[in-house]
Coordinates of C-alpha atoms and ligand atoms in Angstrom, one line a residue:
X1 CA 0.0 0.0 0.0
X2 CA 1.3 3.4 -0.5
X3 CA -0.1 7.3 -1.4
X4 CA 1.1 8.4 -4.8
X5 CA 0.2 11.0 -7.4
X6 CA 0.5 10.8 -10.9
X7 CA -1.5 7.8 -11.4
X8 CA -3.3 7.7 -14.5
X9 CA -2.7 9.1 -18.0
X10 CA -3.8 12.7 -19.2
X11 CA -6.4 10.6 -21.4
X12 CA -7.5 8.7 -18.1
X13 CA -7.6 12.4 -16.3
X14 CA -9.9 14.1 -18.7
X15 CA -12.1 11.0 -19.0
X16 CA -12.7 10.5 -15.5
X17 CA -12.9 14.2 -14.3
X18 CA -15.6 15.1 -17.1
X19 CA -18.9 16.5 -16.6
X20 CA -21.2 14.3 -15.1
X21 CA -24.2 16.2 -16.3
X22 CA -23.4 16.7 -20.3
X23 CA -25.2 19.5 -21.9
X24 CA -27.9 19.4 -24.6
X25 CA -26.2 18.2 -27.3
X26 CA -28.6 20.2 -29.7
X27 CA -31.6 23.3 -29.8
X28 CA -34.2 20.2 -30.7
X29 CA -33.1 18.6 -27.6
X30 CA -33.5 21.4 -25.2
X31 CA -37.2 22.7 -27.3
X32 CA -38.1 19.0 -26.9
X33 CA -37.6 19.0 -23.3
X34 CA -39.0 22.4 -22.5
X35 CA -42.1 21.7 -24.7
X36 CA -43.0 19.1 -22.3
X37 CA -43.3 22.1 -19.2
X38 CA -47.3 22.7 -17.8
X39 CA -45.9 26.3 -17.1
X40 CA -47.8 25.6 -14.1
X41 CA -49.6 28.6 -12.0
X42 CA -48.0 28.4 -8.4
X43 CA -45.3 26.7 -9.8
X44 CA -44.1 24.4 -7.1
X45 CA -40.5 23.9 -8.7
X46 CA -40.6 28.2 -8.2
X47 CA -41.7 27.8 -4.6
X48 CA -38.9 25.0 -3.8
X49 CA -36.0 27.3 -5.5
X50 CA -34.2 29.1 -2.1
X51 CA -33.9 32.2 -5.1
X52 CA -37.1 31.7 -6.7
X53 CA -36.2 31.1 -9.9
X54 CA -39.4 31.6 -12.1
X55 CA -39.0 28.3 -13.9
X56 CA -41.9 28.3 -15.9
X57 CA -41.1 31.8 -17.4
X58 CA -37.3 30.9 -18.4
X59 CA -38.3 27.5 -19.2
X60 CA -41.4 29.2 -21.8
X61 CA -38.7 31.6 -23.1
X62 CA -36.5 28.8 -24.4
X63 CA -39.4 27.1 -26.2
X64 CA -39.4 30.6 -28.2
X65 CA -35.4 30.7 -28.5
X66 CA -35.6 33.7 -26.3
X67 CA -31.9 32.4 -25.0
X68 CA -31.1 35.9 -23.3
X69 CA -34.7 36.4 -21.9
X70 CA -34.3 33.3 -20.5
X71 CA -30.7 33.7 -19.1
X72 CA -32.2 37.2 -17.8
X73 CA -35.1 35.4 -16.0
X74 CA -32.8 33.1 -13.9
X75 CA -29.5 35.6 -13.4
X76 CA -31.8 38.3 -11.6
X77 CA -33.1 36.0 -9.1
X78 CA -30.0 34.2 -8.9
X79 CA -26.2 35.4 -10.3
X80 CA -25.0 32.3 -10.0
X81 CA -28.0 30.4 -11.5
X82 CA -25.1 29.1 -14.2
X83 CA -22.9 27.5 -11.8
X84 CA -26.1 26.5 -9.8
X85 CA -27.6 24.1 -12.6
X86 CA -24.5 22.1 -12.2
X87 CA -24.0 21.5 -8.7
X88 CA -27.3 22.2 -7.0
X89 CA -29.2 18.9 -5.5
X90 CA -32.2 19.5 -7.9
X91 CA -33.7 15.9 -6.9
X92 CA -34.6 17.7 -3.3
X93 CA -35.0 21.4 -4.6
X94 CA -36.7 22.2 -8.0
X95 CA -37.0 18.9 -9.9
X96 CA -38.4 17.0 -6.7
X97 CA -41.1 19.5 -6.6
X98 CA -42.0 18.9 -10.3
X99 CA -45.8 18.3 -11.2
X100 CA -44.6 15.6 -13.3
X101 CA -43.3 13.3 -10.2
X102 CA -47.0 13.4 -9.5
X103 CA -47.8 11.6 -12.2
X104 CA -44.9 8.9 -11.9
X105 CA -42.9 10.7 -15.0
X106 CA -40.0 11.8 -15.5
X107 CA -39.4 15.7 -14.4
X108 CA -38.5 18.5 -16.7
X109 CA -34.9 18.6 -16.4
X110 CA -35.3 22.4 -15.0
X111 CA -31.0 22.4 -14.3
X112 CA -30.1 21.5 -18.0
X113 CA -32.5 23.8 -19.5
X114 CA -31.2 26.4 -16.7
X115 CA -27.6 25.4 -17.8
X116 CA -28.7 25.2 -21.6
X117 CA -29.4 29.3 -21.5
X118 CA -26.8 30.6 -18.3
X119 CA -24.1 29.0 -20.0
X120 CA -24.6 30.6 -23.1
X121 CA -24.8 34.5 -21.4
X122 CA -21.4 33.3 -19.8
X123 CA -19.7 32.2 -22.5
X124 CA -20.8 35.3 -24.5
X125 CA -20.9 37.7 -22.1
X126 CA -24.0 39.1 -22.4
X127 CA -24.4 42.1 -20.5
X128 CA -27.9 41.5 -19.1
X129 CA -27.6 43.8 -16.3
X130 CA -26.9 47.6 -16.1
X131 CA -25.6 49.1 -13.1
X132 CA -27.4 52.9 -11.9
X133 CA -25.5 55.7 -11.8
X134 CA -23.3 55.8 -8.7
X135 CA -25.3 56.8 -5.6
X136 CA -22.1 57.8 -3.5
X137 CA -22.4 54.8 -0.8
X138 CA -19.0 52.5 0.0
X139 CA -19.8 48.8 0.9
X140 CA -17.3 46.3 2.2
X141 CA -17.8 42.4 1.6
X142 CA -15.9 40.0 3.1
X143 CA -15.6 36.9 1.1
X144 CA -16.1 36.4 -3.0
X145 CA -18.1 33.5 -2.3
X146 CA -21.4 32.6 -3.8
X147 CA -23.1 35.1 -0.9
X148 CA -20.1 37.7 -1.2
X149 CA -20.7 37.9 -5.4
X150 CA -24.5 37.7 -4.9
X151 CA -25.0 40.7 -2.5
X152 CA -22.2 42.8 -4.6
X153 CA -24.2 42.0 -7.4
X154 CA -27.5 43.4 -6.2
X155 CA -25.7 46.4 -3.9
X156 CA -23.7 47.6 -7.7
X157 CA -26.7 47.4 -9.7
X158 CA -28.4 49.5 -7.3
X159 CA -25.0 52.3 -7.8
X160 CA -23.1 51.3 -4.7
X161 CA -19.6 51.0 -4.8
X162 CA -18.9 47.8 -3.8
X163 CA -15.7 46.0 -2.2
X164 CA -14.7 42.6 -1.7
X165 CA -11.9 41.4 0.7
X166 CA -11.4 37.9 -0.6
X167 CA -8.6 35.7 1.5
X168 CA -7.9 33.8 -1.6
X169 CA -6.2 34.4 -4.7
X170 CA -9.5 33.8 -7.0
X171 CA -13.5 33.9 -6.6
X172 CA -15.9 31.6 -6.2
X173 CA -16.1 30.4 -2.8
X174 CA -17.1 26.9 -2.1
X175 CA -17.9 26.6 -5.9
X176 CA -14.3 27.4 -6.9
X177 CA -12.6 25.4 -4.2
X178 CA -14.7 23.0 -2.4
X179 CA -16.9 20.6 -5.2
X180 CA -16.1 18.0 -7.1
X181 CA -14.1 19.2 -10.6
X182 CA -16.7 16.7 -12.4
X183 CA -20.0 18.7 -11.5
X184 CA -17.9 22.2 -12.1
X185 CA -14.5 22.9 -13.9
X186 CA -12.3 25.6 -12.6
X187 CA -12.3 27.2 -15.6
X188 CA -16.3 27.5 -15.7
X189 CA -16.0 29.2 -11.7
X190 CA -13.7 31.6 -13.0
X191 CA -15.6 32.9 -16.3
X192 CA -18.9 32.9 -13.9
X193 CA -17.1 35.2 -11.4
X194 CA -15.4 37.3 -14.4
X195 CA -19.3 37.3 -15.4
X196 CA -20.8 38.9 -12.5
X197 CA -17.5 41.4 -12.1
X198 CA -18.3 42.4 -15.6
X199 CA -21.2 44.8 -14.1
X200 CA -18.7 47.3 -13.2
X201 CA -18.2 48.9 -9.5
X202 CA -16.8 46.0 -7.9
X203 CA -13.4 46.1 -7.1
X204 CA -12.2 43.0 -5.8
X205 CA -8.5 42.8 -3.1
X206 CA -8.0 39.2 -3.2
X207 CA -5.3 37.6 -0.5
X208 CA -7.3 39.9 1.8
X209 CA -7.8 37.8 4.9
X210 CA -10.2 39.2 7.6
X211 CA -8.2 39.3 11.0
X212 CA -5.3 39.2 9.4
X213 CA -4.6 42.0 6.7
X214 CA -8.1 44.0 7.5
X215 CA -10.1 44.2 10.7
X216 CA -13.9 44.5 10.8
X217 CA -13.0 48.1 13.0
X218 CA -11.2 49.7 10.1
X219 CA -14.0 48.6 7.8
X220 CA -16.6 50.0 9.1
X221 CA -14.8 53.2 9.8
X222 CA -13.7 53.2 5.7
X223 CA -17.1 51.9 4.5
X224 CA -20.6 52.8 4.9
X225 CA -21.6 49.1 5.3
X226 CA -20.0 45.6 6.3
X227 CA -21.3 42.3 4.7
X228 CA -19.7 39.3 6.1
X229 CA -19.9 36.2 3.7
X230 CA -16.7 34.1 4.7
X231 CA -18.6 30.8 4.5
X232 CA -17.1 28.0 7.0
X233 CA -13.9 25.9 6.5
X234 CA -12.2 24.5 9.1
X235 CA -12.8 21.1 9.0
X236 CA -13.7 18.7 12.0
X237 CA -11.4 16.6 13.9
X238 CA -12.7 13.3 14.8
X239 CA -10.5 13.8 18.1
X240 CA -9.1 10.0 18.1
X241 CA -6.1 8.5 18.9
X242 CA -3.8 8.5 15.4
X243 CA -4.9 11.5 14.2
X244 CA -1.2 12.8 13.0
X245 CA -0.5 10.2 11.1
X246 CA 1.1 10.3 7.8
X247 CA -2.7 9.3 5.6
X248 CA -4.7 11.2 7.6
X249 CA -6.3 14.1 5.7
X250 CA -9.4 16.2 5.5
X251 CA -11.6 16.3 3.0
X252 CA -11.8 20.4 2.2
X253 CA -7.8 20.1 1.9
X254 CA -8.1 17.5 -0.5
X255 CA -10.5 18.8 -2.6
X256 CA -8.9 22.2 -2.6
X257 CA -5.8 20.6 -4.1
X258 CA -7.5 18.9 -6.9
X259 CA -8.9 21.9 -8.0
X260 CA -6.4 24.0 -7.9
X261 CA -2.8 22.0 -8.2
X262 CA -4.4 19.7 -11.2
X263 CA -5.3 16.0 -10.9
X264 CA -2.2 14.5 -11.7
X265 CA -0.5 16.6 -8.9
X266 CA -2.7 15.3 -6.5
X267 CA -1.3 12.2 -4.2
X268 CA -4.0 9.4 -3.1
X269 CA -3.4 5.9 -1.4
X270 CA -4.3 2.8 -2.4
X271 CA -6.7 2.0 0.5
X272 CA -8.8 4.7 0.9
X273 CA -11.3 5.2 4.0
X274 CA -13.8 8.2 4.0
X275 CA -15.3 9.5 6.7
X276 CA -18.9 11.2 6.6
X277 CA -21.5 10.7 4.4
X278 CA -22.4 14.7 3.7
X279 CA -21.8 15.6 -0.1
X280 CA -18.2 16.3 0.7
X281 CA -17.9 13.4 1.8
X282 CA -19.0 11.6 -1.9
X283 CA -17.6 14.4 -3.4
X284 CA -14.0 13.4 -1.8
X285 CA -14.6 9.7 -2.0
X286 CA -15.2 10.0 -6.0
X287 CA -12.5 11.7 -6.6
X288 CA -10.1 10.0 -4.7
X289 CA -11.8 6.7 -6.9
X290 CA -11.2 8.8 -9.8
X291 CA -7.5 10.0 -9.4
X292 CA -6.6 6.3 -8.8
X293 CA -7.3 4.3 -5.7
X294 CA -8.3 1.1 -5.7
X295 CA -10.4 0.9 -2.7
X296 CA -12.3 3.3 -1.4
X297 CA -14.7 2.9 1.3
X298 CA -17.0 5.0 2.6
X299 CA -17.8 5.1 7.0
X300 CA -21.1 6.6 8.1
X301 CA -22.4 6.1 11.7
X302 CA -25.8 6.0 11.1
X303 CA -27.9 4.4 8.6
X304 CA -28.7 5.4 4.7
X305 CA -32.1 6.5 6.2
X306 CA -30.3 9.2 8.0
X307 CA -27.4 10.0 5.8
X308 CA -27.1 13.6 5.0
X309 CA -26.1 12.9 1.4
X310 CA -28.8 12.4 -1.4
X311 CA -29.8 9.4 -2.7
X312 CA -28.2 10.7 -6.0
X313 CA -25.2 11.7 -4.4
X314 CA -25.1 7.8 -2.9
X315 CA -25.4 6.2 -6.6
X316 CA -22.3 8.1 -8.2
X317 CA -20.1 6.9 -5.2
X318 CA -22.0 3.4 -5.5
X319 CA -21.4 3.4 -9.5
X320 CA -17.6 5.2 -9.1
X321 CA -17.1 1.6 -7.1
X322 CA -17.0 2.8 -3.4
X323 CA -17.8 0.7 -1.1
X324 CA -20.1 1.6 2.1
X325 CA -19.9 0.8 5.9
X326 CA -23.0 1.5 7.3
X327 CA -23.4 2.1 11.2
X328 CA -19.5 2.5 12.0
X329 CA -18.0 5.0 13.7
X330 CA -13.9 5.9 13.6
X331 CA -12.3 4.7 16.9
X332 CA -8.8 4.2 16.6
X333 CA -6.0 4.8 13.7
X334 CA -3.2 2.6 13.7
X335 CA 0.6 3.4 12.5
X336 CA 3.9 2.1 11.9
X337 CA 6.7 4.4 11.4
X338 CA 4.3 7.4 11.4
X339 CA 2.6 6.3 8.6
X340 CA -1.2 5.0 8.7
X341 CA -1.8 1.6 8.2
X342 CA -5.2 0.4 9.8
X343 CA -8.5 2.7 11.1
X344 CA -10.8 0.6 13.8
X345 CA -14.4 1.4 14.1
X346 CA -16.7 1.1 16.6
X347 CA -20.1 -1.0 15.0
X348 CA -23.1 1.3 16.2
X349 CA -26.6 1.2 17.0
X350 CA -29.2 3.5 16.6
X351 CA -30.9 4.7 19.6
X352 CA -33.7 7.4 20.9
X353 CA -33.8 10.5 18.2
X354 CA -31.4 13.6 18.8
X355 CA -31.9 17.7 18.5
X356 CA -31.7 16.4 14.6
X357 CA -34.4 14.9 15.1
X358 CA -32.6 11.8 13.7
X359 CA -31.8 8.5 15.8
X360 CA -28.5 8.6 17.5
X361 CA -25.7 6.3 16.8
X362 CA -24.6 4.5 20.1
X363 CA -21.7 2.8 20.2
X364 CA -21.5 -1.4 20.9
X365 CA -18.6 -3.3 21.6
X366 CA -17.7 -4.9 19.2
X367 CA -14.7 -3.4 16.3
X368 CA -13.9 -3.4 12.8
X369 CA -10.3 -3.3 11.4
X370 CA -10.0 -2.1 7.7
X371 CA -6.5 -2.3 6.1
X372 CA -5.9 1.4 5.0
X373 CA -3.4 3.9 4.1
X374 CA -4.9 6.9 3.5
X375 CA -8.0 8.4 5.6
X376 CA -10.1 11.0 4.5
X377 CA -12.1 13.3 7.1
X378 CA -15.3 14.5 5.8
X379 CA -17.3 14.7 9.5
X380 CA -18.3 18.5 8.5
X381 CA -16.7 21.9 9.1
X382 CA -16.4 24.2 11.8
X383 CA -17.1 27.9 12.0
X384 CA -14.5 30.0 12.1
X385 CA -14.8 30.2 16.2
X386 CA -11.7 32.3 16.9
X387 CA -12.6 35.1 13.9
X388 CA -15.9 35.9 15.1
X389 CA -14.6 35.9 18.6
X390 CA -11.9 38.8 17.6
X391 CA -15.3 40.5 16.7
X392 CA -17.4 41.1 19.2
X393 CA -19.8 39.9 17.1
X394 CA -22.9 37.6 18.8
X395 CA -22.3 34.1 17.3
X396 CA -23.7 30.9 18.5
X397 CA -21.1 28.0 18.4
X398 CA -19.5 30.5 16.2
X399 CA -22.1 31.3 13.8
X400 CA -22.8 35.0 13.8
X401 CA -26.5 35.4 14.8
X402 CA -28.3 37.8 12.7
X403 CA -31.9 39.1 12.7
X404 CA -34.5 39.1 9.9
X405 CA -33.0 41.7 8.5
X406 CA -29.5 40.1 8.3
X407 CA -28.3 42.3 10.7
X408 CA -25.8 41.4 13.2
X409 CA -25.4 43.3 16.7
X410 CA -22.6 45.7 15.5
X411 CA -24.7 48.2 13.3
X412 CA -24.2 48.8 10.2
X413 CA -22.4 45.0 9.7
X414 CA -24.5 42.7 7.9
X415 CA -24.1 38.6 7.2
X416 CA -25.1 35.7 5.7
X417 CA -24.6 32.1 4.1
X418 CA -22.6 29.7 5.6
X419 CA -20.6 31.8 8.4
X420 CA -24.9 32.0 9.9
X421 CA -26.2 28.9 8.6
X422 CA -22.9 26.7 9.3
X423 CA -22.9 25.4 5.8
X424 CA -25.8 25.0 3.6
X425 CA -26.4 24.6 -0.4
X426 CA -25.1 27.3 -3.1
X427 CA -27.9 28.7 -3.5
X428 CA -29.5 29.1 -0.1
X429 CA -25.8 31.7 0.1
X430 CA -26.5 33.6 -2.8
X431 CA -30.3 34.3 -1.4
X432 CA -28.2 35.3 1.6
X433 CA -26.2 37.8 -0.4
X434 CA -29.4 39.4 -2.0
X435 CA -31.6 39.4 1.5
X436 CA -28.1 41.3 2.6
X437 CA -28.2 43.5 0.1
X438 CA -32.1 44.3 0.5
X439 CA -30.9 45.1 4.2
X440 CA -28.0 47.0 3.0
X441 CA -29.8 49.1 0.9
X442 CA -32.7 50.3 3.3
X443 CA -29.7 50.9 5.6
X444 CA -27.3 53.4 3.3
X445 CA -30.8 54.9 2.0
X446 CA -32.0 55.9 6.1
X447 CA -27.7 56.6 7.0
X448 CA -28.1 58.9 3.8
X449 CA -31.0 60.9 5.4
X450 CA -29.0 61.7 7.6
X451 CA -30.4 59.5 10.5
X452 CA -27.2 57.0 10.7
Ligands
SF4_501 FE1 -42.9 23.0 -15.5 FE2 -42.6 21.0 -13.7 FE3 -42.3 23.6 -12.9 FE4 -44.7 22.6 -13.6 S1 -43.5 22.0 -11.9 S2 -43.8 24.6 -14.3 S3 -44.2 21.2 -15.2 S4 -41.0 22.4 -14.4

């Protein structure tokens, strides 16, 4: 057993890390589909879209080849609608709520079409939006992410100068850095962030870290509002014995160097455990199948009626050929010469529901010993505990509590996504960003009354 890089051949690297969900392959493909919509009143795919996409009304604009309407329809409720279509869990959002489950058929592919007309106004650059003449007013964000870009979006259309503070050296939050490169290229993150910056009025300072080369006191004395949208990413420690070894990784780490040091670049074991069973988890268990390994096995605690992942989700791991250990929990890691060579789980049992409302895994007595040389943590991230505690901002557990209005206790600082939430989908960030933004807005408007 041993971790290496450098496994396959570039022909092998391109086949394996292409997109899972291929485009239309033709216009009579996509009219076909989106001839087949009930443009429903009360649309319930709308209703189940965190953004509210207006489905029916993109989806009736493509059956007319109105490509930019249609691009229009889904980037004003939500900017990132392009890199959306590819990663979002449709099955539980949009496509789960469509009429035609009802009727035990299959439903309107609402991503592809979505993809079929955002990825056009990307790759073209249509300049769908127009931002207002400047209206004077100075707005720091904290974070490029997928809230970050959405609520700069909204704030420079509106005429607000709009900065960004991003601690890495591109855009794109989680979707740049943290997802699997076979539901989203790197290349596609960075023309949908060069998309959105095309608007104008938003300068971006990337390797701007807050804490470290800006403080949330200068900020606020330079701006007129603060948005805070530096998502979560420390990730969780499963605080067992072994946990230093040489083979023990987490799963952002490893994700972040695939996408940005290249595949072939990346080093992964032959035996490959995975902890977790939250899309990072499949998302780093895939891969790692992908770049080479030849075992992977995925360990989840509970059972597949709990797992946080979605049934989807569980068939590309099951078809990628990982392997599943249901009701095992990590207990031990074992090493010789500082390197990892076994993990030993606990077998569990479910017992009396939790605050999740899900049963809880109790552990028996009896073990498991799986030969392994590489471990991958994917038990979920952390907030960034010690940054919001250099604040003085109210946080629970290290999530910064906000208020309906997305207000947090220091006025005239503003948050959302995944440093409040702890970590949720895409999308539910950039409706973070544009609920900021609303707040924002009716903020500068009263401060420029002269009532600040
Ligand atoms: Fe079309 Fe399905 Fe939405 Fe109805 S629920 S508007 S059929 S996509």
């Amino acid at each position: 057993m041993a971790i290496f890089n450098n496994r396959l051949t570039a022909e092998q690297y391109k086949e394996y890390f292409s997109d899972i969900h291929p485009p239309f392959e033709t216009r009579d493909a996509a009219l076909v589909e989106a001839n087949r919509c009930l443009f429903c009143y009360d649309a319930p795919c709308t209703k189940s879209c965190p953004t509210g996409i207006n489905v029916p009304k993109f989806i009736k604009q493509i059956t007319t080849d109105n490509i930019k309407g249609s691009a229009h329809t889904i980037l004003s409720s939500n900017i990132m609608g392009g890199g959306c279509s590819k990663v979002c869990p449709v099955e539980k959002l949009c496509e789960g709520a469509c009429v035609f489950n009802l009727m035990d058929e299959e439903a309107i592919p609402i991503a592809k079409l979505q993809r079929y007309s955002t990825e056009k106004a990307i790759a073209e650059k249509w300049p769908l939006f127009t931002r207002k003449a400047s209206i004077g007013k100075k707005v720091a964000i904290v974070g490029a992410g997928p809230a970050g870009l959405s609520c700069a979006h909204t704030l420079s259309r509106e005429g607000v100068d709009v900065t960004i503070f991003e601690k890495e050296n591109k855009g794109g939050g989680l979707m740049t850095f943290g997802i699997a490169a076979y539901k989203v290229t790197p290349e596609f993150c960075a023309d949908e962030v060069n998309y959105i910056l095309s608007l104008g009025g938003i300068d971006v300072k990337y390797n701007h870290e807050l804490g470290k080369d800006i403080s949330l006191e200068q900020l606020l004395k330079d701006f007129d509002a603060v948005f805070l949208g530096f998502g979560v990413g420390i990730a969780r420690q499963l605080q067992i014995r072994g946990e230093e070894l040489s083979g023990v990784v987490d799963a952002i780490g490893f994700i972040y160097a695939i996408r940005t040091k290249g595949y072939p670049s990346v080093a992964v074991g032959d035996k490959v455990a995975v902890i977790g069973l939250g899309m990072t988890a499949i998302d780093a268990a895939t891969q790692a199948k992908r770049l080479g390994a030849k075992e992977v096995t995925l360990i989840y605690r509970r059972t597949q009626e709990e797992m946080p992942c979605t049934e989807e989700e569980l068939n590309i791991a099951k078809l990628d050929g990982c392997e599943i250990i249901w009701l095992a929990s990590p207990k031990k890691l074992i090493g010789n010469n500082g390197k990892l060579t076994q993990l030993e789980c606990s077998k569990m049992i479910l017992g009396e529901p939790d605050a999740s409302g899900r049963r809880s895994p109790v552990a028996t007595n009896e073990t498991i010993v799986l030969d392994v040389d590489m471990v991958i943590k994917a038990a979920g991230q952390i907030p960034f505990e010690n940054l919001i505690g250099e604040t003085q901002l109210n946080n629970a557990g290290g999530k910064i509590v906000i208020d309906i209005e997305s207000a947090t206790n220091i006025t005239g600082v503003f948050a959302g996504g995944d440093c409040v939430n702890g970590g949720k989908e895409v999308v539910d960030a950039v409706q973070a960003g544009k609920d900021g933004a609303a707040s924002i807005m009716r903020f500068i408007s009263f401060s420029r009354k002269g009532a600040k």
